[in-house]
Amino acid sequence: MLKVTNLSVSLDGEAIFENINFEIKKGENLAIIGPNGSGKTVLLKTLLGFFPYEGEIKWAENARIGYVPQKIEADRHLPIDLENLINAKAAVLGLEKSGVKTVIESAKITEKILKTPIGHLSGGQFQRALIAFALLGRPTIMLLDEPTASIDQLGEEQIYELINELQEKYGITIILVSHDLSVVYRYATKVLCLNKTGICFGPPESALTPEVFKKLYGEKHKYVHHHESHA
Amino acid sequence: MLNETYSIVLAIFAASAAGLVGAFALMKKTVLAGDVMSHVAIPGIGLAFIWQTNPLIGGALTLFLGAFVISRLEHRTTLSSEAAIGVIFAASVALGALLINSEEELIDALFGGFGKLSRGEFIFGIVSSILIVAALWVLRNKLIISLFSKDLAASIGINVRVLNFLFLLLFSLAILLGLRFLGALLAGALIIVPASAARQLSHSLGLFLALSMFLSILSIVLGFVISSAYGLDLGPTIVVVASAIFAFSLLKKKN
């Protein structure tokens, strides 16, 4: 689905990360972890083609990308609801109405969420709206940047369950930036540790060693298997 | 030269274009930049007086130059674009005042007037108004997505930079249409004030856009009626009417 070789990105003369290598196959779930400022968001945006880079990013020919950005500070005064956004995207991509309806149902979007101004949605509703927006156009791979960063634990559970469900139902490949290690152990088939360069890559059980954590978060970090949030 | 009826017809067309542009400008939060845009026309009008050509041609020249410069500045991170826009604003007004020698011409440039409407100007105005509304209709979906998030827009292949520049051009064109009636100081008002009132009164996007156009037309029509009934200057009357509508809109409490 995606192969990244020796990927380096510099912005305004400053190296964000260097020599990243990883590969993800169809239907896999790749988690990207790392401390703040390690380049996770820049990596996702580079995959999307927002930034110039060195190295190689090779997508499968049939790859269609859906993107769920980090929490957007939606303007509360914007008179735009999810229905406006979904219709706008459907029009830009030339999608049919039936496809739009399927997406709304599979992302569990209610009529009320559709018609509420986007800035007035709760954290969980907002993230679900972003996922629905990303699902339009039937992506084969979804890039999610900390989709639960600003919502409570219950909402978080629901979002991850939704992502998992979509993955099982449509076979969508997932790349997920997360702070939450319990999520990584539960859902990810592979993990990429990032801190200016690739520290680890592989299945979480074998890739996430105490040494890796030390390299990733420094000496002070306590290595706790499972159920650690906001490392 | 054409009579007053043509002026009113042109004003209504220009108002609908200004109302629609204003609604998107308000959502884009480019209101301040928009206000400055109209001032950029002043040195152009001054040059046109010197060259003894139609002042609106000179205004158009510096407006589109201004659109280009502001759009470049918006993408530079080293200099605060707001500061730069402020400098452009001050320089434009000062340069315009130096270029325009007669007091009467200066008043025309600042508050509108410019003599009788010519046939060519009328046709240009009608065509431009239709062009603005049509272009915004075509671009509306892309604008809506980029208003919400530039990253999301870019992720589905929308070139946000080009989109912003196109919008700025349409904005400049709407200012140009308002120059005849309102002058460089107030042309921005017809774009901003009705849209602000419409925002107070509407919850949905469709209603907001329609109401913004309607209130803009209402301001112009009432402005014509009141100014001719009481022998007042047209431009300031229109803006006072629009501002009164805005004041009334504040009375309505949104849920």
Coordinates of N, CA and C in Angstrom, one line a residue, chain A residues 45 48 50 65 67 69 72 74-80 84-85 87-89 91-93 117-118 126 130 133, chain B residues 27-29 77 140-142 144-145 147-152 154-156 158 199 202-206 208 254:
Chain A
K45 N 1.7 14.8 7.0 CA 1.5 15.9 6.0 C 2.4 15.7 4.8
L48 N 1.0 13.2 2.6 CA -0.1 13.8 1.9 C 0.3 14.8 0.8
F50 N 2.1 17.7 1.3 CA 2.1 19.1 1.7 C 3.5 19.7 1.7
I65 N -6.6 8.4 -0.5 CA -6.3 8.7 0.9 C -7.4 9.5 1.5
Y67 N -8.0 11.7 5.1 CA -7.2 12.4 6.1 C -8.1 12.9 7.2
P69 N -7.3 15.3 10.2 CA -6.3 16.1 10.8 C -6.4 16.2 12.3
I72 N -9.1 20.4 14.8 CA -9.2 21.7 14.1 C -10.0 22.7 15.1
A74 N -12.4 24.8 15.1 CA -13.4 25.3 14.2 C -14.0 26.6 14.8
D75 N -14.1 27.6 13.9 CA -14.7 28.9 14.3 C -16.2 28.7 14.7
R76 N -16.5 29.1 15.9 CA -17.8 28.9 16.4 C -18.8 29.7 15.6
H77 N -18.4 30.7 15.0 CA -19.3 31.6 14.3 C -19.5 31.3 12.8
L78 N -18.8 30.2 12.4 CA -18.9 29.8 11.0 C -20.3 29.1 10.8
P79 N -21.1 29.7 9.9 CA -22.5 29.1 9.7 C -22.4 27.9 8.8
I80 N -21.5 27.0 9.0 CA -21.4 25.8 8.2 C -21.6 24.6 9.0
N84 N -23.2 20.7 4.9 CA -22.6 21.6 3.9 C -21.2 21.0 3.5
L85 N -20.4 20.6 4.5 CA -19.1 20.2 4.2 C -19.1 18.9 3.4
N87 N -21.6 17.7 1.5 CA -22.1 18.0 0.1 C -21.0 18.7 -0.7
A88 N -20.2 19.6 -0.1 CA -19.2 20.3 -0.8 C -18.1 19.3 -1.3
K89 N -17.7 18.4 -0.4 CA -16.7 17.5 -0.8 C -17.2 16.5 -1.9
A91 N -19.4 17.2 -4.1 CA -19.5 17.9 -5.4 C -18.1 18.1 -6.0
V92 N -17.1 18.4 -5.1 CA -15.7 18.6 -5.6 C -15.2 17.3 -6.2
L93 N -15.5 16.2 -5.6 CA -15.0 14.9 -6.1 C -15.9 14.2 -7.1
P117 N -24.2 23.6 13.4 CA -23.0 24.3 13.0 C -21.7 23.6 13.5
I118 N -20.8 23.4 12.7 CA -19.6 22.6 13.0 C -18.9 23.0 14.2
F126 N -17.4 16.0 16.8 CA -16.6 16.7 15.8 C -15.6 15.7 15.2
L130 N -15.3 14.5 11.3 CA -14.0 14.5 10.5 C -13.8 13.2 9.8
F133 N -16.1 12.8 7.0 CA -15.6 13.7 5.8 C -14.5 12.9 5.1
Chain B
M27 N -16.7 35.1 6.4 CA -16.4 33.7 6.9 C -14.9 33.5 6.8
K28 N -14.2 34.1 5.8 CA -12.8 33.9 5.7 C -12.0 34.8 6.7
K29 N -12.7 35.7 7.3 CA -12.1 36.6 8.2 C -11.1 37.5 7.5
T77 N 6.1 34.2 5.8 CA 6.0 34.0 7.2 C 6.9 35.0 8.0
R140 N -17.9 27.8 -4.8 CA -18.4 27.8 -3.4 C -18.0 26.5 -2.6
N141 N -18.1 25.3 -3.3 CA -17.8 24.1 -2.6 C -16.3 24.1 -2.1
K142 N -15.4 24.5 -3.0 CA -14.0 24.6 -2.6 C -13.8 25.6 -1.5
I144 N -16.0 26.6 0.8 CA -16.6 26.1 2.0 C -15.6 25.2 2.8
I145 N -15.0 24.3 2.0 CA -14.1 23.3 2.6 C -12.8 24.0 3.1
L147 N -12.6 27.1 4.0 CA -12.9 27.9 5.2 C -12.8 27.1 6.5
F148 N -13.2 25.9 6.4 CA -13.3 25.0 7.5 C -11.8 24.6 7.9
S149 N -11.1 24.1 6.9 CA -9.7 23.7 7.2 C -8.9 23.7 5.9
K150 N -7.8 24.4 5.9 CA -7.0 24.5 4.7 C -6.3 23.1 4.4
D151 N -6.0 22.4 5.5 CA -5.3 21.1 5.3 C -6.3 20.1 4.7
L152 N -7.5 20.1 5.2 CA -8.5 19.2 4.6 C -8.7 19.5 3.1
A154 N -6.6 20.9 1.1 CA -5.4 20.5 0.3 C -5.4 19.0 0.2
S155 N -5.9 18.3 1.2 CA -5.8 16.8 1.2 C -6.8 16.2 0.1
I156 N -7.7 17.0 -0.3 CA -8.6 16.4 -1.4 C -8.3 17.2 -2.8
I158 N -7.5 20.4 -3.5 CA -7.8 21.8 -3.7 C -6.6 22.7 -3.6
R199 N -25.3 37.8 9.0 CA -24.8 36.8 9.9 C -25.5 36.8 11.2
S202 N -29.0 34.9 10.6 CA -29.2 33.6 9.9 C -28.4 32.5 10.6
H203 N -28.9 31.3 10.5 CA -28.2 30.2 11.1 C -27.6 29.3 10.1
S204 N -28.2 29.2 8.9 CA -27.7 28.2 7.9 C -27.0 29.0 6.8
L205 N -26.1 28.3 6.1 CA -25.3 28.8 5.1 C -26.1 29.4 4.0
G206 N -27.1 28.7 3.5 CA -27.9 29.1 2.4 C -28.6 30.5 2.7
F208 N -27.8 32.6 5.0 CA -26.8 33.6 5.2 C -26.4 34.3 3.9
K254 N -29.8 35.6 18.9 CA -29.8 34.3 18.3 C -29.9 33.2 19.4

